[in-house]
Amino acid sequence: MDYDREDKKELLSYKFAFRPNQKEAQEKVLHFFGMEPNSANVQLMNELKSGTCLFQDHRGRNQPIAIDVLFDSWLLAISSTNKEDEATQVALALEQSS
């Protein structure tokens, strides 16, 4: 992929990656972050919860972080959740009741 070329990678100071579902995509993310696709790192990717992502800083340090959106309008702008889905509607109702 274009983003994974060395001449492109050096232009990126910070990286964020949310959990892909496919194992092959997870391995590509780990490689892009300079991490070995071993069982511990794959498990780390699999354990990322909704709203968390793998983050790499300008020094190459990797850490899962939580994303907290400051304004509801921003959350609406970046949301990719299908709100028509029945399971999603149940989850949203539960979230609003707590």
PDB file of N, CA and C in Angstrom:
ATOM      1  N   MET A   1       0.834  -1.179   0.000  1.00  0.00           N
ATOM      2  CA  MET A   1       0.000   0.000   0.000  1.00  0.00           C
ATOM      3  C   MET A   1       0.881   1.245   0.000  1.00  0.00           C
ATOM      4  N   ASP A   2       0.358   2.299  -0.517  1.00  0.00           N
ATOM      5  CA  ASP A   2       1.099   3.543  -0.659  1.00  0.00           C
ATOM      6  C   ASP A   2       1.542   4.129   0.678  1.00  0.00           C
ATOM      7  N   TYR A   3       0.679   4.073   1.686  1.00  0.00           N
ATOM      8  CA  TYR A   3       1.010   4.672   2.980  1.00  0.00           C
ATOM      9  C   TYR A   3       2.145   3.947   3.688  1.00  0.00           C
ATOM     10  N   ASP A   4       2.419   2.711   3.311  1.00  0.00           N
ATOM     11  CA  ASP A   4       3.418   1.907   4.008  1.00  0.00           C
ATOM     12  C   ASP A   4       4.804   1.995   3.364  1.00  0.00           C
ATOM     13  N   ARG A   5       4.962   2.820   2.348  1.00  0.00           N
ATOM     14  CA  ARG A   5       6.282   3.013   1.747  1.00  0.00           C
ATOM     15  C   ARG A   5       7.121   3.875   2.676  1.00  0.00           C
ATOM     16  N   GLU A   6       8.414   3.586   2.748  1.00  0.00           N
ATOM     17  CA  GLU A   6       9.301   4.301   3.668  1.00  0.00           C
ATOM     18  C   GLU A   6       9.296   5.808   3.417  1.00  0.00           C
ATOM     19  N   ASP A   7       9.253   6.229   2.144  1.00  0.00           N
ATOM     20  CA  ASP A   7       9.260   7.666   1.857  1.00  0.00           C
ATOM     21  C   ASP A   7       7.960   8.342   2.284  1.00  0.00           C
ATOM     22  N   LYS A   8       6.893   7.579   2.457  1.00  0.00           N
ATOM     23  CA  LYS A   8       5.622   8.129   2.952  1.00  0.00           C
ATOM     24  C   LYS A   8       5.557   8.047   4.473  1.00  0.00           C
ATOM     25  N   LYS A   9       6.040   6.935   5.042  1.00  0.00           N
ATOM     26  CA  LYS A   9       5.970   6.742   6.491  1.00  0.00           C
ATOM     27  C   LYS A   9       6.714   7.833   7.246  1.00  0.00           C
ATOM     28  N   GLU A  10       7.820   8.312   6.687  1.00  0.00           N
ATOM     29  CA  GLU A  10       8.604   9.330   7.396  1.00  0.00           C
ATOM     30  C   GLU A  10       7.885  10.673   7.459  1.00  0.00           C
ATOM     31  N   LEU A  11       6.835  10.844   6.670  1.00  0.00           N
ATOM     32  CA  LEU A  11       6.058  12.083   6.692  1.00  0.00           C
ATOM     33  C   LEU A  11       4.979  12.082   7.773  1.00  0.00           C
ATOM     34  N   LEU A  12       4.733  10.921   8.376  1.00  0.00           N
ATOM     35  CA  LEU A  12       3.682  10.789   9.387  1.00  0.00           C
ATOM     36  C   LEU A  12       4.282  10.822  10.782  1.00  0.00           C
ATOM     37  N   SER A  13       3.924  11.833  11.557  1.00  0.00           N
ATOM     38  CA  SER A  13       4.446  11.937  12.922  1.00  0.00           C
ATOM     39  C   SER A  13       3.628  11.117  13.903  1.00  0.00           C
ATOM     40  N   TYR A  14       2.324  11.073  13.697  1.00  0.00           N
ATOM     41  CA  TYR A  14       1.423  10.364  14.606  1.00  0.00           C
ATOM     42  C   TYR A  14       0.527   9.442  13.796  1.00  0.00           C
ATOM     43  N   LYS A  15       0.263   8.263  14.340  1.00  0.00           N
ATOM     44  CA  LYS A  15      -0.588   7.291  13.657  1.00  0.00           C
ATOM     45  C   LYS A  15      -1.685   6.832  14.608  1.00  0.00           C
ATOM     46  N   PHE A  16      -2.881   6.645  14.066  1.00  0.00           N
ATOM     47  CA  PHE A  16      -4.015   6.100  14.791  1.00  0.00           C
ATOM     48  C   PHE A  16      -4.586   4.965  13.958  1.00  0.00           C
ATOM     49  N   ALA A  17      -4.913   3.850  14.588  1.00  0.00           N
ATOM     50  CA  ALA A  17      -5.532   2.743  13.857  1.00  0.00           C
ATOM     51  C   ALA A  17      -6.568   2.077  14.747  1.00  0.00           C
ATOM     52  N   PHE A  18      -7.806   2.060  14.282  1.00  0.00           N
ATOM     53  CA  PHE A  18      -8.865   1.362  14.992  1.00  0.00           C
ATOM     54  C   PHE A  18      -8.843  -0.100  14.582  1.00  0.00           C
ATOM     55  N   ARG A  19      -9.408  -0.956  15.404  1.00  0.00           N
ATOM     56  CA  ARG A  19      -9.303  -2.410  15.234  1.00  0.00           C
ATOM     57  C   ARG A  19      -9.979  -2.887  13.948  1.00  0.00           C
ATOM     58  N   PRO A  20      -9.188  -3.415  13.031  1.00  0.00           N
ATOM     59  CA  PRO A  20      -9.795  -4.075  11.871  1.00  0.00           C
ATOM     60  C   PRO A  20     -10.286  -5.464  12.279  1.00  0.00           C
ATOM     61  N   ASN A  21     -11.282  -5.961  11.593  1.00  0.00           N
ATOM     62  CA  ASN A  21     -11.824  -7.284  11.920  1.00  0.00           C
ATOM     63  C   ASN A  21     -11.006  -8.421  11.316  1.00  0.00           C
ATOM     64  N   GLN A  22     -10.463  -8.216  10.140  1.00  0.00           N
ATOM     65  CA  GLN A  22      -9.751  -9.287   9.449  1.00  0.00           C
ATOM     66  C   GLN A  22      -8.324  -9.414   9.959  1.00  0.00           C
ATOM     67  N   LYS A  23      -7.891 -10.665  10.129  1.00  0.00           N
ATOM     68  CA  LYS A  23      -6.550 -10.945  10.649  1.00  0.00           C
ATOM     69  C   LYS A  23      -5.467 -10.348   9.744  1.00  0.00           C
ATOM     70  N   GLU A  24      -5.648 -10.456   8.443  1.00  0.00           N
ATOM     71  CA  GLU A  24      -4.660  -9.918   7.498  1.00  0.00           C
ATOM     72  C   GLU A  24      -4.527  -8.402   7.661  1.00  0.00           C
ATOM     73  N   ALA A  25      -5.649  -7.721   7.842  1.00  0.00           N
ATOM     74  CA  ALA A  25      -5.619  -6.268   8.036  1.00  0.00           C
ATOM     75  C   ALA A  25      -4.960  -5.910   9.368  1.00  0.00           C
ATOM     76  N   GLN A  26      -5.196  -6.708  10.402  1.00  0.00           N
ATOM     77  CA  GLN A  26      -4.554  -6.472  11.698  1.00  0.00           C
ATOM     78  C   GLN A  26      -3.040  -6.587  11.569  1.00  0.00           C
ATOM     79  N   GLU A  27      -2.584  -7.590  10.826  1.00  0.00           N
ATOM     80  CA  GLU A  27      -1.148  -7.773  10.629  1.00  0.00           C
ATOM     81  C   GLU A  27      -0.543  -6.602   9.853  1.00  0.00           C
ATOM     82  N   LYS A  28      -1.280  -6.057   8.887  1.00  0.00           N
ATOM     83  CA  LYS A  28      -0.799  -4.892   8.137  1.00  0.00           C
ATOM     84  C   LYS A  28      -0.673  -3.680   9.049  1.00  0.00           C
ATOM     85  N   VAL A  29      -1.646  -3.500   9.945  1.00  0.00           N
ATOM     86  CA  VAL A  29      -1.580  -2.386  10.895  1.00  0.00           C
ATOM     87  C   VAL A  29      -0.367  -2.544  11.800  1.00  0.00           C
ATOM     88  N   LEU A  30      -0.172  -3.745  12.327  1.00  0.00           N
ATOM     89  CA  LEU A  30       0.972  -3.986  13.206  1.00  0.00           C
ATOM     90  C   LEU A  30       2.286  -3.706  12.476  1.00  0.00           C
ATOM     91  N   HIS A  31       2.385  -4.163  11.245  1.00  0.00           N
ATOM     92  CA  HIS A  31       3.592  -3.908  10.449  1.00  0.00           C
ATOM     93  C   HIS A  31       3.791  -2.402  10.240  1.00  0.00           C
ATOM     94  N   PHE A  32       2.712  -1.702   9.922  1.00  0.00           N
ATOM     95  CA  PHE A  32       2.771  -0.256   9.703  1.00  0.00           C
ATOM     96  C   PHE A  32       3.252   0.481  10.951  1.00  0.00           C
ATOM     97  N   PHE A  33       2.905  -0.051  12.125  1.00  0.00           N
ATOM     98  CA  PHE A  33       3.325   0.545  13.388  1.00  0.00           C
ATOM     99  C   PHE A  33       4.696   0.033  13.833  1.00  0.00           C
ATOM    100  N   GLY A  34       5.328  -0.804  13.024  1.00  0.00           N
ATOM    101  CA  GLY A  34       6.645  -1.333  13.364  1.00  0.00           C
ATOM    102  C   GLY A  34       6.603  -2.382  14.458  1.00  0.00           C
ATOM    103  N   MET A  35       5.468  -3.067  14.584  1.00  0.00           N
ATOM    104  CA  MET A  35       5.286  -4.084  15.619  1.00  0.00           C
ATOM    105  C   MET A  35       5.263  -5.465  14.976  1.00  0.00           C
ATOM    106  N   GLU A  36       5.784  -6.444  15.669  1.00  0.00           N
ATOM    107  CA  GLU A  36       5.746  -7.823  15.188  1.00  0.00           C
ATOM    108  C   GLU A  36       4.309  -8.339  15.248  1.00  0.00           C
ATOM    109  N   PRO A  37       3.869  -9.079  14.231  1.00  0.00           N
ATOM    110  CA  PRO A  37       2.518  -9.652  14.279  1.00  0.00           C
ATOM    111  C   PRO A  37       2.491 -10.949  15.104  1.00  0.00           C
ATOM    112  N   ASN A  38       2.998 -10.880  16.332  1.00  0.00           N
ATOM    113  CA  ASN A  38       3.010 -12.063  17.201  1.00  0.00           C
ATOM    114  C   ASN A  38       1.684 -12.162  17.959  1.00  0.00           C
ATOM    115  N   SER A  39       1.530 -13.236  18.721  1.00  0.00           N
ATOM    116  CA  SER A  39       0.245 -13.487  19.386  1.00  0.00           C
ATOM    117  C   SER A  39      -0.116 -12.389  20.383  1.00  0.00           C
ATOM    118  N   ALA A  40       0.865 -11.843  21.098  1.00  0.00           N
ATOM    119  CA  ALA A  40       0.575 -10.783  22.076  1.00  0.00           C
ATOM    120  C   ALA A  40       0.065  -9.518  21.386  1.00  0.00           C
ATOM    121  N   ASN A  41       0.680  -9.146  20.272  1.00  0.00           N
ATOM    122  CA  ASN A  41       0.257  -7.936  19.567  1.00  0.00           C
ATOM    123  C   ASN A  41      -1.073  -8.132  18.844  1.00  0.00           C
ATOM    124  N   VAL A  42      -1.304  -9.325  18.304  1.00  0.00           N
ATOM    125  CA  VAL A  42      -2.598  -9.620  17.682  1.00  0.00           C
ATOM    126  C   VAL A  42      -3.689  -9.584  18.753  1.00  0.00           C
ATOM    127  N   GLN A  43      -3.399 -10.122  19.929  1.00  0.00           N
ATOM    128  CA  GLN A  43      -4.359 -10.082  21.034  1.00  0.00           C
ATOM    129  C   GLN A  43      -4.643  -8.631  21.436  1.00  0.00           C
ATOM    130  N   LEU A  44      -3.605  -7.808  21.477  1.00  0.00           N
ATOM    131  CA  LEU A  44      -3.776  -6.389  21.778  1.00  0.00           C
ATOM    132  C   LEU A  44      -4.755  -5.749  20.795  1.00  0.00           C
ATOM    133  N   MET A  45      -4.587  -6.040  19.514  1.00  0.00           N
ATOM    134  CA  MET A  45      -5.495  -5.499  18.497  1.00  0.00           C
ATOM    135  C   MET A  45      -6.919  -6.003  18.710  1.00  0.00           C
ATOM    136  N   ASN A  46      -7.055  -7.294  18.993  1.00  0.00           N
ATOM    137  CA  ASN A  46      -8.384  -7.884  19.175  1.00  0.00           C
ATOM    138  C   ASN A  46      -9.104  -7.354  20.404  1.00  0.00           C
ATOM    139  N   GLU A  47      -8.362  -6.897  21.391  1.00  0.00           N
ATOM    140  CA  GLU A  47      -8.966  -6.420  22.635  1.00  0.00           C
ATOM    141  C   GLU A  47      -9.292  -4.931  22.619  1.00  0.00           C
ATOM    142  N   LEU A  48      -9.004  -4.248  21.513  1.00  0.00           N
ATOM    143  CA  LEU A  48      -9.376  -2.836  21.422  1.00  0.00           C
ATOM    144  C   LEU A  48     -10.899  -2.721  21.416  1.00  0.00           C
ATOM    145  N   LYS A  49     -11.423  -1.940  22.311  1.00  0.00           N
ATOM    146  CA  LYS A  49     -12.868  -1.732  22.421  1.00  0.00           C
ATOM    147  C   LYS A  49     -13.297  -0.585  21.509  1.00  0.00           C
ATOM    148  N   SER A  50     -14.589  -0.464  21.332  1.00  0.00           N
ATOM    149  CA  SER A  50     -15.127   0.646  20.562  1.00  0.00           C
ATOM    150  C   SER A  50     -14.694   1.959  21.211  1.00  0.00           C
ATOM    151  N   GLY A  51     -14.208   2.886  20.410  1.00  0.00           N
ATOM    152  CA  GLY A  51     -13.739   4.162  20.933  1.00  0.00           C
ATOM    153  C   GLY A  51     -12.275   4.162  21.337  1.00  0.00           C
ATOM    154  N   THR A  52     -11.602   3.024  21.176  1.00  0.00           N
ATOM    155  CA  THR A  52     -10.170   2.965  21.453  1.00  0.00           C
ATOM    156  C   THR A  52      -9.432   2.629  20.164  1.00  0.00           C
ATOM    157  N   CYS A  53      -8.168   2.987  20.137  1.00  0.00           N
ATOM    158  CA  CYS A  53      -7.373   2.707  18.952  1.00  0.00           C
ATOM    159  C   CYS A  53      -5.919   2.530  19.350  1.00  0.00           C
ATOM    160  N   LEU A  54      -5.154   2.007  18.433  1.00  0.00           N
ATOM    161  CA  LEU A  54      -3.714   1.918  18.618  1.00  0.00           C
ATOM    162  C   LEU A  54      -3.129   3.251  18.157  1.00  0.00           C
ATOM    163  N   PHE A  55      -2.248   3.813  18.958  1.00  0.00           N
ATOM    164  CA  PHE A  55      -1.671   5.124  18.687  1.00  0.00           C
ATOM    165  C   PHE A  55      -0.156   5.017  18.696  1.00  0.00           C
ATOM    166  N   GLN A  56       0.493   5.705  17.759  1.00  0.00           N
ATOM    167  CA  GLN A  56       1.952   5.793  17.752  1.00  0.00           C
ATOM    168  C   GLN A  56       2.339   7.268  17.725  1.00  0.00           C
ATOM    169  N   ASP A  57       3.230   7.663  18.662  1.00  0.00           N
ATOM    170  CA  ASP A  57       3.654   9.058  18.711  1.00  0.00           C
ATOM    171  C   ASP A  57       4.876   9.290  17.824  1.00  0.00           C
ATOM    172  N   HIS A  58       5.366  10.520  17.822  1.00  0.00           N
ATOM    173  CA  HIS A  58       6.478  10.907  16.950  1.00  0.00           C
ATOM    174  C   HIS A  58       7.788  10.218  17.311  1.00  0.00           C
ATOM    175  N   ARG A  59       7.851   9.595  18.470  1.00  0.00           N
ATOM    176  CA  ARG A  59       9.045   8.843  18.863  1.00  0.00           C
ATOM    177  C   ARG A  59       8.901   7.349  18.596  1.00  0.00           C
ATOM    178  N   GLY A  60       7.792   6.946  17.990  1.00  0.00           N
ATOM    179  CA  GLY A  60       7.590   5.545  17.652  1.00  0.00           C
ATOM    180  C   GLY A  60       7.051   4.693  18.784  1.00  0.00           C
ATOM    181  N   ARG A  61       6.574   5.336  19.855  1.00  0.00           N
ATOM    182  CA  ARG A  61       6.000   4.593  20.978  1.00  0.00           C
ATOM    183  C   ARG A  61       4.550   4.252  20.666  1.00  0.00           C
ATOM    184  N   ASN A  62       4.187   2.989  20.888  1.00  0.00           N
ATOM    185  CA  ASN A  62       2.844   2.502  20.595  1.00  0.00           C
ATOM    186  C   ASN A  62       2.075   2.272  21.887  1.00  0.00           C
ATOM    187  N   GLN A  63       0.783   2.642  21.871  1.00  0.00           N
ATOM    188  CA  GLN A  63      -0.055   2.475  23.054  1.00  0.00           C
ATOM    189  C   GLN A  63      -1.521   2.521  22.644  1.00  0.00           C
ATOM    190  N   PRO A  64      -2.351   1.633  23.191  1.00  0.00           N
ATOM    191  CA  PRO A  64      -3.791   1.804  22.980  1.00  0.00           C
ATOM    192  C   PRO A  64      -4.262   3.050  23.734  1.00  0.00           C
ATOM    193  N   ILE A  65      -5.117   3.829  23.111  1.00  0.00           N
ATOM    194  CA  ILE A  65      -5.670   5.014  23.763  1.00  0.00           C
ATOM    195  C   ILE A  65      -7.175   5.058  23.532  1.00  0.00           C
ATOM    196  N   ALA A  66      -7.876   5.805  24.375  1.00  0.00           N
ATOM    197  CA  ALA A  66      -9.317   6.020  24.221  1.00  0.00           C
ATOM    198  C   ALA A  66      -9.537   7.371  23.554  1.00  0.00           C
ATOM    199  N   ILE A  67     -10.502   7.416  22.681  1.00  0.00           N
ATOM    200  CA  ILE A  67     -10.860   8.651  21.997  1.00  0.00           C
ATOM    201  C   ILE A  67     -12.121   9.197  22.661  1.00  0.00           C
ATOM    202  N   ASP A  68     -12.054  10.420  23.135  1.00  0.00           N
ATOM    203  CA  ASP A  68     -13.198  11.070  23.762  1.00  0.00           C
ATOM    204  C   ASP A  68     -13.534  12.305  22.940  1.00  0.00           C
ATOM    205  N   VAL A  69     -14.671  12.279  22.292  1.00  0.00           N
ATOM    206  CA  VAL A  69     -15.074  13.374  21.420  1.00  0.00           C
ATOM    207  C   VAL A  69     -15.654  14.498  22.276  1.00  0.00           C
ATOM    208  N   LEU A  70     -15.175  15.717  22.058  1.00  0.00           N
ATOM    209  CA  LEU A  70     -15.570  16.853  22.898  1.00  0.00           C
ATOM    210  C   LEU A  70     -16.994  17.335  22.655  1.00  0.00           C
ATOM    211  N   PHE A  71     -17.442  17.281  21.407  1.00  0.00           N
ATOM    212  CA  PHE A  71     -18.748  17.832  21.081  1.00  0.00           C
ATOM    213  C   PHE A  71     -19.587  16.789  20.354  1.00  0.00           C
ATOM    214  N   ASP A  72     -20.891  16.752  20.667  1.00  0.00           N
ATOM    215  CA  ASP A  72     -21.796  15.809  20.012  1.00  0.00           C
ATOM    216  C   ASP A  72     -21.800  15.992  18.498  1.00  0.00           C
ATOM    217  N   SER A  73     -21.662  17.227  18.035  1.00  0.00           N
ATOM    218  CA  SER A  73     -21.667  17.474  16.588  1.00  0.00           C
ATOM    219  C   SER A  73     -20.463  16.812  15.914  1.00  0.00           C
ATOM    220  N   TRP A  74     -19.315  16.759  16.609  1.00  0.00           N
ATOM    221  CA  TRP A  74     -18.141  16.074  16.062  1.00  0.00           C
ATOM    222  C   TRP A  74     -18.394  14.578  15.993  1.00  0.00           C
ATOM    223  N   LEU A  75     -19.004  14.046  17.043  1.00  0.00           N
ATOM    224  CA  LEU A  75     -19.303  12.614  17.074  1.00  0.00           C
ATOM    225  C   LEU A  75     -20.242  12.249  15.929  1.00  0.00           C
ATOM    226  N   LEU A  76     -21.240  13.064  15.708  1.00  0.00           N
ATOM    227  CA  LEU A  76     -22.173  12.829  14.614  1.00  0.00           C
ATOM    228  C   LEU A  76     -21.456  12.881  13.266  1.00  0.00           C
ATOM    229  N   ALA A  77     -20.516  13.799  13.124  1.00  0.00           N
ATOM    230  CA  ALA A  77     -19.794  13.965  11.859  1.00  0.00           C
ATOM    231  C   ALA A  77     -18.919  12.764  11.527  1.00  0.00           C
ATOM    232  N   ILE A  78     -18.348  12.113  12.530  1.00  0.00           N
ATOM    233  CA  ILE A  78     -17.433  10.996  12.261  1.00  0.00           C
ATOM    234  C   ILE A  78     -18.061   9.627  12.478  1.00  0.00           C
ATOM    235  N   SER A  79     -19.306   9.595  12.903  1.00  0.00           N
ATOM    236  CA  SER A  79     -19.951   8.320  13.198  1.00  0.00           C
ATOM    237  C   SER A  79     -20.160   7.499  11.929  1.00  0.00           C
ATOM    238  N   SER A  80     -19.803   6.240  12.013  1.00  0.00           N
ATOM    239  CA  SER A  80     -20.034   5.325  10.894  1.00  0.00           C
ATOM    240  C   SER A  80     -20.994   4.213  11.304  1.00  0.00           C
ATOM    241  N   THR A  81     -21.673   4.396  12.432  1.00  0.00           N
ATOM    242  CA  THR A  81     -22.585   3.388  12.953  1.00  0.00           C
ATOM    243  C   THR A  81     -23.892   3.409  12.181  1.00  0.00           C
ATOM    244  N   ASN A  82     -24.333   2.244  11.752  1.00  0.00           N
ATOM    245  CA  ASN A  82     -25.616   2.112  11.074  1.00  0.00           C
ATOM    246  C   ASN A  82     -26.713   2.133  12.133  1.00  0.00           C
ATOM    247  N   LYS A  83     -27.379   3.266  12.289  1.00  0.00           N
ATOM    248  CA  LYS A  83     -28.384   3.416  13.342  1.00  0.00           C
ATOM    249  C   LYS A  83     -29.696   2.716  13.005  1.00  0.00           C
ATOM    250  N   GLU A  84     -29.835   2.204  11.794  1.00  0.00           N
ATOM    251  CA  GLU A  84     -31.029   1.461  11.406  1.00  0.00           C
ATOM    252  C   GLU A  84     -30.976   0.014  11.899  1.00  0.00           C
ATOM    253  N   ASP A  85     -29.794  -0.457  12.239  1.00  0.00           N
ATOM    254  CA  ASP A  85     -29.602  -1.825  12.704  1.00  0.00           C
ATOM    255  C   ASP A  85     -30.293  -2.016  14.054  1.00  0.00           C
ATOM    256  N   GLU A  86     -31.040  -3.109  14.201  1.00  0.00           N
ATOM    257  CA  GLU A  86     -31.811  -3.363  15.425  1.00  0.00           C
ATOM    258  C   GLU A  86     -30.913  -3.478  16.657  1.00  0.00           C
ATOM    259  N   ALA A  87     -29.805  -4.191  16.547  1.00  0.00           N
ATOM    260  CA  ALA A  87     -28.893  -4.346  17.683  1.00  0.00           C
ATOM    261  C   ALA A  87     -28.297  -2.998  18.088  1.00  0.00           C
ATOM    262  N   THR A  88     -28.016  -2.154  17.107  1.00  0.00           N
ATOM    263  CA  THR A  88     -27.485  -0.822  17.399  1.00  0.00           C
ATOM    264  C   THR A  88     -28.523   0.021  18.120  1.00  0.00           C
ATOM    265  N   GLN A  89     -29.785  -0.071  17.710  1.00  0.00           N
ATOM    266  CA  GLN A  89     -30.847   0.684  18.370  1.00  0.00           C
ATOM    267  C   GLN A  89     -31.001   0.260  19.825  1.00  0.00           C
ATOM    268  N   VAL A  90     -30.899  -1.034  20.096  1.00  0.00           N
ATOM    269  CA  VAL A  90     -30.975  -1.535  21.472  1.00  0.00           C
ATOM    270  C   VAL A  90     -29.806  -0.992  22.289  1.00  0.00           C
ATOM    271  N   ALA A  91     -28.601  -1.041  21.726  1.00  0.00           N
ATOM    272  CA  ALA A  91     -27.414  -0.553  22.431  1.00  0.00           C
ATOM    273  C   ALA A  91     -27.511   0.943  22.708  1.00  0.00           C
ATOM    274  N   LEU A  92     -27.994   1.714  21.739  1.00  0.00           N
ATOM    275  CA  LEU A  92     -28.147   3.155  21.942  1.00  0.00           C
ATOM    276  C   LEU A  92     -29.185   3.457  23.016  1.00  0.00           C
ATOM    277  N   ALA A  93     -30.276   2.697  23.036  1.00  0.00           N
ATOM    278  CA  ALA A  93     -31.301   2.883  24.071  1.00  0.00           C
ATOM    279  C   ALA A  93     -30.738   2.580  25.451  1.00  0.00           C
ATOM    280  N   LEU A  94     -29.951   1.523  25.555  1.00  0.00           N
ATOM    281  CA  LEU A  94     -29.323   1.188  26.836  1.00  0.00           C
ATOM    282  C   LEU A  94     -28.361   2.283  27.276  1.00  0.00           C
ATOM    283  N   GLU A  95     -27.615   2.817  26.328  1.00  0.00           N
ATOM    284  CA  GLU A  95     -26.648   3.867  26.641  1.00  0.00           C
ATOM    285  C   GLU A  95     -27.344   5.127  27.138  1.00  0.00           C
ATOM    286  N   GLN A  96     -28.460   5.478  26.525  1.00  0.00           N
ATOM    287  CA  GLN A  96     -29.181   6.689  26.911  1.00  0.00           C
ATOM    288  C   GLN A  96     -29.882   6.538  28.255  1.00  0.00           C
ATOM    289  N   SER A  97     -30.229   5.311  28.626  1.00  0.00           N
ATOM    290  CA  SER A  97     -30.929   5.098  29.897  1.00  0.00           C
ATOM    291  C   SER A  97     -29.986   5.087  31.091  1.00  0.00           C
ATOM    292  N   SER A  98     -28.679   4.988  30.852  1.00  0.00           N
ATOM    293  CA  SER A  98     -27.738   4.949  31.985  1.00  0.00           C
ATOM    294  C   SER A  98     -27.176   6.294  32.320  1.00  0.00           C
TER     295      SER A  98
END
